[in-house]
XYZ file of N, CA and C in Angstrom:
858
model
N 13.773 31.819 16.264
C 13.133 32.494 15.191
C 12.907 32.158 13.588
N 14.762 32.457 13.272
C 15.227 31.436 12.288
C 14.373 30.019 11.344
N 14.594 28.934 12.718
C 14.375 27.616 12.518
C 12.812 27.859 12.527
N 11.729 28.043 13.045
C 10.388 28.190 12.343
C 10.365 28.531 11.083
N 11.002 30.588 11.262
C 10.541 30.691 9.783
C 11.280 29.679 8.801
N 11.987 28.915 8.726
C 12.722 27.870 7.725
C 11.788 26.490 7.455
N 11.224 26.803 8.881
C 9.998 25.065 8.536
C 8.826 25.572 7.997
N 8.245 27.179 7.850
C 7.542 27.254 7.871
C 7.727 27.437 6.046
N 8.436 27.732 6.005
C 8.557 28.109 4.745
C 9.181 27.250 3.469
N 9.663 25.209 4.355
C 9.391 24.343 4.199
C 7.958 23.892 3.066
N 7.348 24.104 4.088
C 6.070 23.695 4.411
C 4.846 24.556 2.885
N 5.235 25.500 3.295
C 4.762 26.135 2.109
C 5.353 25.295 0.604
N 6.813 25.040 -0.178
C 7.529 24.724 -0.836
C 6.663 23.714 -0.836
N 6.929 22.802 0.644
C 6.302 21.195 0.364
C 4.236 21.411 -0.523
N 3.587 22.278 -0.136
C 2.296 21.335 -0.477
C 2.072 21.926 -1.452
N 1.291 21.003 -2.096
C 0.638 21.017 -3.005
C 0.043 22.095 -3.521
N 0.129 21.822 -5.469
C -0.887 23.380 -5.611
C -1.904 22.553 -6.558
N -2.999 23.142 -6.323
C -3.903 21.837 -7.657
C -4.935 22.706 -7.843
N -4.486 22.408 -9.238
C -5.369 23.264 -10.313
C -7.634 22.656 -10.605
N -8.354 24.123 -10.524
C -8.544 24.008 -10.929
C -9.307 23.445 -12.057
N -9.782 22.693 -12.265
C -10.632 22.583 -13.942
C -12.186 22.856 -13.811
N -11.927 24.779 -14.137
C -13.440 25.045 -14.395
C -13.590 25.846 -15.996
N -12.733 25.743 -16.575
C -12.749 26.500 -17.744
C -12.921 25.940 -18.890
N -12.904 24.584 -19.516
C -13.402 23.244 -20.291
C -13.858 24.514 -21.441
N -13.269 23.540 -22.227
C -13.683 23.638 -23.517
C -15.048 22.469 -23.470
N -16.445 22.840 -24.524
C -17.309 21.970 -24.763
C -17.479 21.455 -25.967
N -17.044 20.287 -26.758
C -17.060 18.976 -27.833
C -18.632 18.905 -27.802
N -19.679 18.628 -27.508
C -20.625 18.767 -27.666
C -20.805 16.906 -27.251
N -22.367 16.325 -27.101
C -22.329 14.549 -26.332
C -21.561 15.543 -24.965
N -22.017 16.176 -24.059
C -21.198 16.109 -22.379
C -19.736 16.090 -22.257
N -19.076 16.310 -23.894
C -17.895 16.101 -24.103
C -16.478 17.147 -22.791
N -16.495 17.674 -22.278
C -15.355 19.197 -22.079
C -14.140 18.268 -21.399
N -13.362 19.529 -21.935
C -11.069 18.853 -22.050
C -10.862 20.286 -21.994
N -9.692 20.280 -21.362
C -9.595 21.479 -21.275
C -7.338 21.037 -21.383
N -6.743 21.435 -21.312
C -5.023 21.719 -22.324
C -4.695 20.963 -21.029
N -5.045 20.891 -19.357
C -4.023 20.921 -18.704
C -4.176 19.904 -17.774
N -5.269 18.452 -18.982
C -5.439 17.755 -18.511
C -6.646 16.970 -17.416
N -7.775 17.968 -17.126
C -8.480 18.056 -17.208
C -9.850 17.038 -17.973
N -10.666 16.028 -17.875
C -11.610 15.930 -19.145
C -13.089 14.973 -18.151
N -14.148 15.570 -18.858
C -15.137 14.826 -17.809
C -15.615 14.389 -19.611
N -16.969 13.665 -19.157
C -17.326 12.816 -20.389
C -18.801 12.650 -19.980
N -19.899 12.748 -20.783
C -20.807 11.922 -20.411
C -21.657 13.080 -19.289
N -21.227 13.771 -19.826
C -22.318 15.593 -18.343
C -24.272 14.971 -18.423
N -24.124 14.875 -17.930
C -25.684 15.763 -18.107
C -26.020 16.428 -17.448
N -26.633 17.735 -16.846
C -27.537 18.328 -15.962
C -28.357 18.343 -15.702
N -29.043 17.837 -17.190
C -30.924 18.460 -17.912
C -32.130 17.613 -17.592
N -31.246 16.687 -18.916
C -32.269 15.245 -19.541
C -32.688 14.413 -18.839
N -33.927 13.941 -18.450
C -34.202 12.581 -17.187
C -33.693 11.604 -18.617
N -33.744 10.626 -17.493
C -34.086 9.003 -17.822
C -34.937 8.597 -18.539
N -35.283 7.872 -19.383
C -36.720 6.984 -19.105
C -36.721 6.872 -18.311
N -38.510 6.902 -17.472
C -38.539 6.143 -16.415
C -38.481 7.257 -14.785
N -37.501 8.010 -15.446
C -37.643 8.971 -14.483
C -38.234 10.668 -14.917
N -39.581 10.753 -13.573
C -41.002 11.636 -14.161
C -39.995 12.693 -14.032
N -39.337 13.095 -12.461
C -38.768 14.237 -12.398
C -37.331 13.995 -11.406
N -36.717 15.425 -10.975
C -35.657 14.979 -10.488
C -36.148 14.522 -8.820
N -35.903 13.231 -8.442
C -36.174 12.405 -7.303
C -34.797 14.076 -5.653
N -33.672 13.506 -6.188
C -32.829 14.600 -5.410
C -31.764 14.861 -5.893
N -31.620 16.508 -5.308
C -30.070 16.575 -5.554
C -29.642 16.667 -4.470
N -27.725 15.854 -5.274
C -26.379 15.017 -3.941
C -25.104 16.089 -4.377
N -24.978 16.471 -3.788
C -22.849 16.244 -4.577
C -22.776 15.741 -3.245
N -21.134 14.721 -3.935
C -19.952 14.470 -3.047
C -18.758 14.843 -3.396
N -17.957 14.409 -2.718
C -16.286 14.547 -3.171
C -15.468 13.667 -2.868
N -15.151 13.208 -3.993
C -14.157 12.027 -4.234
C -12.677 12.793 -3.797
N -12.285 11.855 -3.954
C -10.319 11.891 -3.495
C -9.684 11.164 -4.713
N -8.971 10.826 -4.465
C -7.602 9.936 -4.812
C -6.131 10.030 -5.193
N -6.268 9.036 -4.888
C -4.280 8.981 -4.017
C -3.914 7.091 -3.668
N -2.513 7.874 -3.669
C -1.664 7.014 -3.113
C -2.293 6.344 -1.415
N -2.258 7.036 -0.744
C -2.300 7.659 0.139
C -3.752 6.520 0.992
N -4.527 6.571 0.092
C -5.399 6.175 0.526
C -5.773 5.050 0.582
N -4.899 4.348 -0.221
C -4.410 2.827 -0.361
C -3.623 2.067 1.015
N -3.112 2.732 2.025
C -2.841 1.948 3.134
C -3.156 1.552 4.069
N -4.102 1.420 3.589
C -4.840 0.984 4.709
C -5.465 -0.522 4.198
N -5.428 -0.857 3.175
C -5.845 -2.012 2.575
C -4.133 -2.778 1.692
N -4.253 -3.995 2.796
C -3.095 -4.007 2.610
C -1.930 -5.013 0.935
N -1.877 -4.618 0.452
C -0.912 -5.102 -1.046
C -2.245 -4.066 -2.008
N -2.374 -3.102 -2.227
C -2.874 -2.141 -3.302
C -2.179 -1.419 -3.014
N -2.192 -0.554 -4.474
C -1.338 0.850 -4.665
C -1.972 2.138 -4.698
N -2.959 2.252 -5.480
C -4.224 3.565 -5.557
C -5.268 2.700 -4.987
N -6.196 4.335 -4.384
C -7.334 4.264 -3.940
C -8.591 5.180 -3.900
N -9.949 4.869 -4.041
C -10.358 6.007 -3.675
C -10.457 6.331 -2.221
N -10.765 7.365 -1.473
C -11.118 7.923 0.046
C -12.595 6.983 0.227
N -12.881 7.017 -0.778
C -14.335 5.702 -0.530
C -14.981 4.796 -1.535
N -15.452 4.057 -0.619
C -15.440 2.690 -1.360
C -16.598 2.199 -1.834
N -17.988 3.332 -1.227
C -19.140 2.945 -1.464
C -19.193 3.626 -1.492
N -20.589 4.040 -1.902
C -21.573 5.327 -3.160
C -23.419 4.797 -2.681
N -24.921 5.434 -2.284
C -25.854 5.206 -2.386
C -26.718 5.871 -1.886
N -27.899 6.120 -3.388
C -28.851 6.814 -3.749
C -29.923 6.716 -4.180
N -30.278 7.091 -4.213
C -32.373 7.163 -4.787
C -31.776 7.562 -6.685
N -32.904 6.304 -7.312
C -32.928 6.536 -8.181
C -34.001 7.573 -8.660
N -33.230 7.894 -9.930
C -33.055 9.704 -10.614
C -33.113 11.128 -9.321
N -31.992 10.468 -9.501
C -31.147 11.593 -8.232
C -30.369 12.699 -9.544
N -30.411 14.132 -9.364
C -29.096 14.738 -10.368
C -27.651 14.660 -9.305
N -27.023 14.249 -9.242
C -25.048 14.127 -8.912
C -24.196 15.275 -9.009
N -23.630 15.558 -8.354
C -22.425 16.079 -8.875
C -21.804 15.999 -8.120
N -20.982 15.041 -8.783
C -19.276 15.052 -7.804
C -17.489 15.369 -8.041
N -17.094 15.770 -6.998
C -16.506 16.799 -7.264
C -15.003 15.880 -7.124
N -14.328 15.271 -8.216
C -13.155 14.821 -8.224
C -11.942 15.001 -7.616
N -11.208 14.916 -6.994
C -9.735 15.797 -6.295
C -8.503 14.483 -7.017
N -7.470 14.992 -7.453
C -6.530 13.771 -7.661
C -5.409 14.540 -6.644
N -5.433 13.053 -5.766
C -4.333 13.509 -4.622
C -2.486 13.709 -5.611
N -2.777 12.797 -6.075
C -1.518 12.008 -6.709
C -0.455 12.814 -7.811
N 0.651 12.824 -8.485
C 1.535 13.195 -9.510
C 1.064 12.727 -10.786
N -0.052 11.986 -10.400
C 0.252 11.061 -11.550
C -1.405 11.825 -12.453
N -2.078 10.601 -13.691
C -3.565 11.020 -13.912
C -4.001 9.658 -12.843
N -5.906 10.187 -12.628
C -6.442 9.431 -12.030
C -7.922 9.871 -12.824
N -8.634 8.205 -12.471
C -9.891 9.205 -13.127
C -11.163 8.822 -12.137
N -12.381 8.473 -12.799
C -13.317 8.372 -11.958
C -14.604 8.041 -12.005
N -14.956 6.607 -12.748
C -15.500 6.660 -14.171
C -16.862 5.156 -13.567
N -17.932 5.606 -14.244
C -19.095 5.029 -13.946
C -19.344 4.401 -15.144
N -19.835 3.107 -14.820
C -20.106 1.855 -16.296
C -21.393 1.879 -16.047
N -22.233 1.194 -17.170
C -23.283 0.583 -17.502
C -24.461 1.615 -17.106
N -24.440 2.463 -17.473
C -25.220 4.054 -17.896
C -26.277 3.558 -19.217
N -27.246 4.169 -19.179
C -28.097 4.266 -20.207
C -27.316 4.500 -22.422
N -26.814 4.032 -22.713
C -26.168 4.066 -23.933
C -27.193 5.554 -24.376
N -28.503 5.536 -24.207
C -28.951 6.826 -25.124
C -29.372 7.885 -24.619
N -28.541 8.308 -23.738
C -28.443 8.785 -22.764
C -26.927 9.092 -23.180
N -25.871 8.266 -22.233
C -24.775 8.633 -21.589
C -23.902 7.760 -22.792
N -23.029 8.577 -24.117
C -22.585 7.587 -24.789
C -21.144 6.430 -24.195
N -21.328 5.505 -24.978
C -20.633 4.622 -24.261
C -21.232 3.768 -23.110
N -22.405 4.511 -22.492
C -22.626 3.892 -21.168
C -21.981 4.536 -19.626
N -21.384 5.706 -20.539
C -20.326 5.872 -18.906
C -20.066 6.988 -18.548
N -20.101 7.303 -17.853
C -19.768 8.712 -16.806
C -18.011 8.678 -16.383
N -17.841 10.058 -16.427
C -16.510 9.438 -16.521
C -15.645 11.179 -16.694
N -14.263 11.179 -15.067
C -13.516 12.164 -14.390
C -12.415 11.747 -14.685
N -11.558 13.312 -15.401
C -10.110 12.816 -15.608
C -9.590 13.682 -14.966
N -8.392 13.225 -14.145
C -7.372 14.465 -13.679
C -6.434 13.900 -14.305
N -5.398 14.814 -14.667
C -3.735 14.863 -14.767
C -3.185 15.406 -13.561
N -2.596 14.623 -12.479
C -2.130 15.566 -11.880
C -2.665 16.014 -10.702
N -1.793 16.784 -9.288
C -2.604 17.335 -8.319
C -3.896 18.336 -8.588
N -5.744 18.079 -8.411
C -6.445 18.984 -8.940
C -7.697 18.497 -8.901
N -8.334 18.787 -8.887
C -10.298 19.173 -9.218
C -10.953 19.697 -10.166
N -11.997 18.109 -10.162
C -12.962 18.704 -11.469
C -13.748 18.373 -11.394
N -15.281 18.797 -11.801
C -16.378 18.055 -11.549
C -17.356 18.729 -13.077
N -17.931 17.029 -12.219
C -19.586 16.882 -13.456
C -20.054 16.347 -13.072
N -21.742 16.419 -13.270
C -22.691 16.111 -13.561
C -23.861 15.042 -14.183
N -24.380 14.297 -13.418
C -24.740 13.703 -14.261
C -26.723 13.054 -13.400
N -27.304 12.555 -14.107
C -28.719 11.843 -13.407
C -28.997 10.924 -13.237
N -28.844 10.031 -12.019
C -28.811 8.783 -12.202
C -30.324 7.758 -12.673
N -30.128 6.640 -13.190
C -31.688 5.488 -13.722
C -31.674 6.059 -12.837
N -33.610 4.904 -13.276
C -34.224 4.906 -11.733
C -33.684 3.230 -12.136
N -34.295 2.894 -10.244
C -34.417 0.805 -10.910
C -32.909 0.718 -10.021
N -33.079 -0.549 -9.316
C -32.626 -0.915 -7.966
C -31.193 -1.087 -9.383
N -29.988 -1.167 -8.945
C -29.167 -1.630 -9.480
C -27.594 -0.928 -8.646
N -26.431 -2.002 -8.953
C -25.202 -1.651 -8.238
C -24.617 -0.531 -9.732
N -23.490 -0.226 -9.958
C -22.678 0.432 -10.524
C -21.073 0.638 -10.419
N -20.162 0.150 -10.783
C -18.895 -0.556 -10.959
C -18.244 1.111 -11.289
N -17.554 1.629 -10.303
C -16.931 2.730 -10.525
C -15.512 2.405 -10.016
N -14.162 3.164 -10.556
C -13.375 2.737 -11.059
C -11.960 3.619 -11.715
N -10.338 3.403 -11.305
C -9.814 4.131 -12.417
C -9.743 3.504 -13.506
N -9.878 3.981 -14.839
C -9.569 3.001 -16.213
C -7.729 3.563 -16.406
N -7.628 3.475 -15.805
C -5.196 3.952 -15.902
C -5.349 2.510 -16.169
N -4.243 1.732 -16.858
C -3.585 0.313 -16.510
C -3.373 0.070 -15.769
N -3.743 -0.695 -14.542
C -3.226 -1.311 -13.034
C -3.781 -1.284 -12.128
N -4.043 0.661 -12.428
C -4.978 1.261 -11.440
C -6.241 0.579 -10.630
N -6.967 0.124 -11.306
C -8.007 -0.387 -10.521
C -7.715 -2.113 -9.982
N -6.186 -2.750 -10.488
C -6.050 -3.553 -10.178
C -5.657 -3.587 -8.730
N -5.251 -2.780 -9.110
C -4.114 -2.535 -7.206
C -4.749 -1.412 -6.424
N -6.042 -1.417 -6.914
C -7.031 -1.596 -5.426
C -7.907 0.389 -6.231
N -8.465 0.788 -6.927
C -8.882 2.042 -7.682
C -10.209 1.477 -8.175
N -10.798 1.700 -7.294
C -12.652 0.649 -7.501
C -13.186 0.866 -6.329
N -14.238 1.208 -6.982
C -16.131 1.574 -5.456
C -17.260 0.555 -6.768
N -18.359 0.910 -5.545
C -19.040 0.749 -6.289
C -20.342 1.872 -5.956
N -21.552 1.985 -6.126
C -22.623 2.577 -6.635
C -23.911 2.519 -6.841
N -24.044 2.248 -5.797
C -25.678 1.379 -5.612
C -26.915 2.973 -5.731
N -28.168 2.562 -6.838
C -29.477 3.929 -7.325
C -30.161 2.556 -6.305
N -31.369 3.059 -5.860
C -32.030 1.968 -4.434
C -31.613 0.951 -3.879
N -32.343 -0.051 -4.222
C -31.674 -1.235 -3.263
C -30.025 -1.577 -3.636
N -29.777 -0.899 -5.045
C -28.612 -1.357 -5.522
C -29.452 -2.763 -6.185
N -28.252 -4.325 -6.268
C -28.247 -5.462 -7.006
C -26.989 -5.997 -6.795
N -27.338 -6.827 -5.303
C -25.864 -6.712 -4.389
C -24.790 -6.251 -4.503
N -23.712 -6.538 -4.278
C -22.092 -6.487 -3.795
C -21.393 -6.369 -5.290
N -20.573 -6.366 -5.382
C -19.433 -6.023 -6.919
C -18.396 -7.332 -6.325
N -17.610 -7.547 -6.957
C -16.558 -8.338 -6.177
C -15.235 -8.023 -5.939
N -14.478 -8.207 -5.001
C -12.639 -6.902 -5.347
C -13.192 -5.667 -4.811
N -13.672 -5.349 -3.740
C -14.151 -4.204 -4.250
C -13.026 -4.040 -2.938
N -12.137 -3.164 -2.406
C -11.588 -2.820 -0.788
C -12.374 -2.517 0.317
N -12.136 -3.276 1.029
C -13.102 -2.549 2.458
C -14.106 -3.001 2.419
N -14.402 -4.094 1.067
C -16.390 -3.766 1.430
C -16.638 -5.387 0.712
N -15.551 -6.247 -0.544
C -16.575 -7.095 -0.515
C -14.890 -7.752 -0.886
N -14.714 -9.516 -0.073
C -13.042 -10.002 -0.818
C -13.008 -9.946 -1.602
N -11.887 -10.095 -2.042
C -10.592 -10.305 -2.632
C -10.975 -11.194 -4.474
N -10.974 -11.173 -5.438
C -11.847 -12.971 -6.431
C -9.879 -13.809 -6.308
N -8.928 -12.468 -6.516
C -7.882 -13.135 -6.184
C -7.028 -12.453 -5.081
N -6.497 -13.291 -3.843
C -6.134 -12.464 -2.870
C -4.239 -13.092 -2.853
N -3.624 -11.621 -2.761
C -2.192 -11.492 -3.028
C -1.943 -12.372 -1.310
N -0.694 -13.087 -2.255
C -0.463 -13.891 -0.941
C 1.609 -13.139 -0.726
N 1.834 -13.142 0.102
C 2.775 -12.768 0.878
C 3.750 -14.022 2.068
N 3.320 -15.145 1.678
C 3.900 -15.644 2.892
C 5.017 -17.009 1.153
N 6.582 -16.981 2.294
C 7.009 -18.301 1.284
C 7.060 -19.466 1.147
N 6.827 -20.054 0.177
C 6.734 -20.907 -0.423
C 7.315 -22.303 0.484
N 6.219 -23.243 0.902
C 6.649 -24.048 2.308
C 7.913 -24.897 1.211
N 7.788 -25.219 -0.209
C 8.472 -25.902 -0.355
C 10.170 -25.594 -0.750
N 10.436 -23.416 -0.942
C 11.418 -23.207 -0.533
C 11.758 -23.312 0.771
N 10.860 -23.394 1.797
C 11.454 -23.323 2.985
C 11.876 -23.909 3.034
N 11.784 -24.913 3.235
C 12.557 -26.732 3.988
C 13.235 -27.379 2.607
N 14.365 -27.757 3.254
C 14.939 -28.481 1.832
C 14.193 -29.524 1.850
N 14.707 -30.015 2.610
C 13.609 -31.827 2.601
C 12.356 -31.964 1.620
N 11.985 -30.707 1.866
C 10.567 -31.235 0.355
C 10.191 -30.479 -0.766
N 11.830 -29.447 -0.660
C 12.636 -29.174 -1.968
C 13.218 -30.529 -3.105
N 14.418 -31.112 -2.248
C 15.129 -32.303 -3.080
C 13.658 -33.080 -3.117
N 13.264 -33.312 -2.171
C 11.263 -34.655 -2.597
C 10.937 -34.309 -3.739
N 10.424 -32.904 -4.345
C 9.935 -32.738 -4.902
C 10.133 -32.504 -6.625
N 12.082 -31.703 -6.027
C 13.147 -32.180 -7.496
C 12.713 -33.754 -7.628
N 13.521 -34.163 -7.132
C 13.642 -36.009 -7.149
C 11.992 -36.657 -8.258
N 11.322 -35.741 -7.568
C 9.795 -36.074 -8.284
C 9.417 -35.521 -9.729
N 10.182 -34.405 -9.464
C 9.200 -33.648 -10.963
C 10.888 -34.242 -12.046
N 11.930 -34.587 -11.362
C 13.219 -35.804 -12.080
C 12.498 -36.649 -12.444
N 11.816 -37.572 -11.991
C 10.957 -39.036 -11.420
C 9.586 -38.669 -13.604
N 9.428 -38.394 -12.745
C 8.079 -37.257 -13.380
C 8.609 -37.113 -15.114
N 10.282 -36.709 -15.406
C 10.490 -36.265 -16.152
C 11.202 -37.657 -17.856
N 11.970 -37.657 -16.325
C 12.728 -39.863 -16.971
C 12.014 -40.693 -17.245
N 9.596 -40.692 -17.003
C 9.090 -41.835 -16.811
C 8.586 -41.269 -18.596
N 8.407 -39.643 -18.757
C 7.660 -39.747 -20.076
C 8.673 -39.457 -20.406
N 10.084 -39.346 -21.043
C 10.792 -40.313 -21.716
C 11.013 -41.440 -21.829
N 10.734 -42.348 -21.439
C 10.769 -43.413 -21.101
C 9.768 -44.366 -22.189
N 8.444 -43.666 -21.546
C 7.413 -43.641 -21.841
C 7.091 -43.510 -23.387
N 7.627 -42.153 -24.055
C 7.952 -41.810 -25.223
C 8.600 -42.577 -26.366
N 10.057 -43.010 -25.481
C 10.791 -43.722 -26.554
C 9.972 -44.791 -26.747
N 9.205 -45.045 -25.413
C 8.600 -47.014 -25.687
C 7.503 -46.248 -26.529
N 6.665 -46.112 -27.384
C 6.019 -46.112 -27.926
C 6.273 -45.355 -28.988
N 7.254 -44.996 -29.617
C 8.526 -44.636 -30.877
C 8.351 -46.042 -31.235
N 9.401 -47.052 -30.258
C 9.280 -48.062 -30.913
C 8.319 -49.115 -31.116
N 7.772 -49.060 -30.550
C 6.152 -49.622 -30.191
C 5.612 -49.484 -31.775
N 5.600 -48.124 -31.951
C 5.076 -47.609 -33.697
C 6.021 -48.767 -34.524
N 7.160 -48.369 -34.650
C 8.240 -48.597 -35.654
C 7.885 -50.217 -36.042
N 7.903 -50.625 -34.665
C 7.918 -52.184 -34.944
C 6.582 -52.502 -35.348
N 5.264 -52.048 -35.434
C 4.113 -52.226 -35.773
C 4.247 -52.197 -36.955
N 4.983 -51.012 -37.347
C 4.398 -50.240 -39.232
C 5.807 -52.065 -39.466
N 6.541 -51.835 -38.954
C 7.390 -53.031 -40.339
C 7.139 -54.442 -39.872
N 6.157 -54.786 -38.953
C 5.194 -56.208 -38.698
C 3.940 -56.218 -39.672
N 4.205 -55.058 -40.082
C 2.296 -54.959 -41.185
C 3.061 -54.868 -42.528
N 4.376 -54.483 -42.225
C 4.501 -54.768 -44.069
C 5.377 -56.176 -44.326
N 6.141 -56.663 -43.755
C 6.303 -58.194 -43.966
C 5.903 -59.047 -43.363
N 4.961 -58.559 -42.699
C 3.283 -60.347 -42.649
C 2.782 -60.432 -44.227
N 2.682 -60.022 -45.035
C 2.143 -60.609 -45.981
C 3.436 -61.990 -46.830
N 4.716 -60.832 -46.477
C 5.578 -62.333 -46.575
C 5.972 -63.250 -46.343
N 5.392 -63.928 -44.884
C 6.248 -63.933 -44.053
C 4.638 -65.083 -44.317
N 3.167 -64.668 -44.007
C 2.265 -65.217 -44.199
C 2.401 -66.302 -45.669
N 3.132 -65.981 -47.037
C 3.380 -66.767 -47.672
C 4.583 -68.017 -47.671
N 5.616 -67.442 -46.698
C 7.143 -68.516 -46.217
C 6.079 -69.667 -45.272
N 5.032 -69.387 -44.807
C 4.817 -70.781 -43.645
C 4.022 -71.873 -43.856
N 3.260 -70.592 -45.364
C 2.498 -71.460 -45.673
C 2.482 -73.198 -45.808
N 1.394 -74.151 -45.072
C 2.438 -75.691 -45.649
C 2.710 -75.937 -44.346
N 3.193 -75.257 -43.710
C 4.212 -75.103 -42.498
C 3.591 -76.185 -41.645
N 4.511 -77.022 -40.615
C 3.518 -77.784 -39.671
C 4.654 -77.051 -37.708
N 3.369 -76.410 -37.115
C 4.210 -75.156 -36.103
C 6.182 -75.685 -35.902
N 6.173 -76.813 -35.859
C 7.597 -76.975 -35.506
C 8.398 -76.812 -35.968
N 7.824 -77.170 -37.596
C 8.859 -76.316 -39.082
C 8.875 -75.158 -38.823
N 8.102 -73.959 -38.558
C 7.837 -73.033 -37.988
C 8.946 -72.456 -37.060
N 9.140 -73.061 -36.425
C 9.773 -72.484 -35.212
C 10.874 -72.732 -35.106
N 11.522 -74.046 -36.166
C 13.106 -74.083 -37.226
C 13.472 -72.778 -37.416
N 12.260 -73.321 -39.077
C 12.738 -71.517 -39.551
C 13.550 -70.627 -38.707
N 12.413 -70.072 -37.709
C 12.340 -68.540 -37.328
C 14.440 -68.823 -36.367
N 14.006 -69.887 -35.849
C 16.002 -69.908 -34.679
C 16.857 -69.704 -36.473
N 16.692 -70.712 -37.319
C 17.338 -70.807 -38.391
C 17.460 -68.849 -38.840
N 16.505 -68.355 -39.145
C 17.042 -67.397 -39.437
C 17.251 -65.836 -39.039
N 16.668 -65.764 -37.340
C 18.367 -64.985 -36.461
C 19.297 -65.653 -36.650
N 19.543 -67.053 -36.360
C 20.915 -67.600 -36.591
C 21.714 -66.881 -37.823
N 21.418 -66.677 -38.907
C 21.910 -66.047 -40.080
C 22.301 -64.600 -39.920
N 21.057 -63.904 -39.456
C 20.987 -62.838 -39.414
C 22.275 -62.169 -37.738
N 21.907 -63.064 -36.669
C 23.437 -62.747 -35.954
C 24.658 -62.617 -36.777
N 24.746 -64.565 -37.018
C 26.070 -64.681 -37.950
C 26.484 -63.511 -38.981
N 25.484 -63.416 -39.589
C 26.218 -61.736 -40.953
C 26.508 -60.526 -39.788
N 25.840 -60.458 -38.160
C 26.183 -59.246 -38.070
C 27.572 -59.386 -37.632
N 27.572 -60.594 -36.785
C 29.005 -60.864 -36.363
C 30.158 -60.974 -37.356
N 29.620 -61.363 -38.868
C 30.691 -61.210 -39.770
C 31.577 -59.401 -40.088
N 29.976 -58.942 -40.194
C 29.919 -57.610 -40.748
C 31.131 -57.287 -39.497
N 31.037 -56.824 -38.000
C 31.506 -56.150 -37.250
C 33.608 -56.795 -37.013
N 33.421 -58.159 -37.591
C 34.866 -58.779 -37.325
C 35.019 -58.043 -38.721
N 35.158 -57.813 -39.490
C 35.296 -57.448 -41.101
C 35.567 -55.865 -40.302
N 34.527 -55.030 -40.245
C 35.440 -53.864 -39.850
C 36.693 -54.101 -38.464
N 36.900 -54.858 -37.504
C 37.521 -54.414 -37.123
C 38.522 -54.981 -37.449
N 38.776 -55.636 -38.253
C 40.338 -56.450 -38.632
C 40.809 -55.347 -39.514
N 39.998 -54.440 -40.023
C 40.349 -53.850 -41.059
C 41.148 -51.941 -40.049
N 40.379 -52.017 -39.106
C 40.819 -50.742 -38.405
C 42.181 -51.523 -37.054
N 42.282 -52.412 -37.191
C 43.396 -52.709 -36.549
C 44.989 -53.717 -36.749
N 44.484 -53.470 -38.366
C 45.365 -54.439 -39.488
C 46.385 -52.497 -39.534
N 45.472 -51.961 -39.648
C 45.563 -49.897 -40.276
C 46.262 -49.789 -39.152
N 46.363 -50.164 -37.935
C 47.187 -49.436 -36.748
C 49.022 -50.522 -36.651
N 48.730 -51.547 -36.518
C 49.611 -52.275 -36.968
C 50.805 -52.268 -37.815
N 50.394 -51.233 -39.288
C 51.690 -51.515 -40.182
C 53.433 -51.151 -39.791
N 53.141 -51.229 -40.025
C 55.356 -50.515 -39.835
C 55.597 -49.795 -40.959
N 56.267 -48.230 -41.012
C 56.302 -47.653 -41.898
C 57.585 -48.848 -42.002
N 57.788 -48.370 -43.569
C 59.862 -48.894 -44.138
C 60.151 -47.578 -43.463
N 61.151 -47.960 -43.553
C 62.870 -47.687 -42.640
C 62.892 -46.700 -44.317
N 63.236 -45.269 -44.021
C 64.671 -44.563 -45.291
C 65.662 -45.041 -45.295
């Protein structure tokens, strides 16, 4: 009896308390809000969209949002319990949105006519476990609308759906369980990291490419400098070799090279002599 009472008490304590957001302030333009984290934007229960002569049907759905609904979609973190909806054009639709998590979630529908829905959006929002309801009238025509949670990364992590009016206009990408992901998460180990031989080969290739790029940069730099020097001294050389035969020009070039090498040799010889002569000096005895 004691154990059963304890288990019953634990269950009651662990049960979530859902806040009913049904007493919100009307801020005009279909914008409802309360101080408990509930919000409705784009509420429209009586104005027909252009092209609708009457309400075609009256429908009501309940959509739940939470972490638990993403368990069936590997790699996802959040999700709605339903990923696809379909209704007749000009349907009056009431959405009951229930948040099962202890964080904020939204059920947002985009692409609606802006003359009737501010910013083309119908928006339900709940912070923490709670329930909120809103109504809109769907436009005419066949179209597929995006439904998602706009909290940062919630849509990317799975909280995304589509709502088709009439026959719809095709499927949206990356709807969990409906269409393939545009960018598929991969949990496979990289073959380069898994295979030491391939890893070494990849490292060697990277090193080779780096060295090749460095050599190429150095060679390009030397070439540019050489071309610049050549352009500067070419007028002087043209005057010097004017009137010389080919053999005389070759002899002059070799003589010039010899003089330059001789100057370099004499310069370094004097430097070395001054260095070593300083080291060999004997200090006078005291």
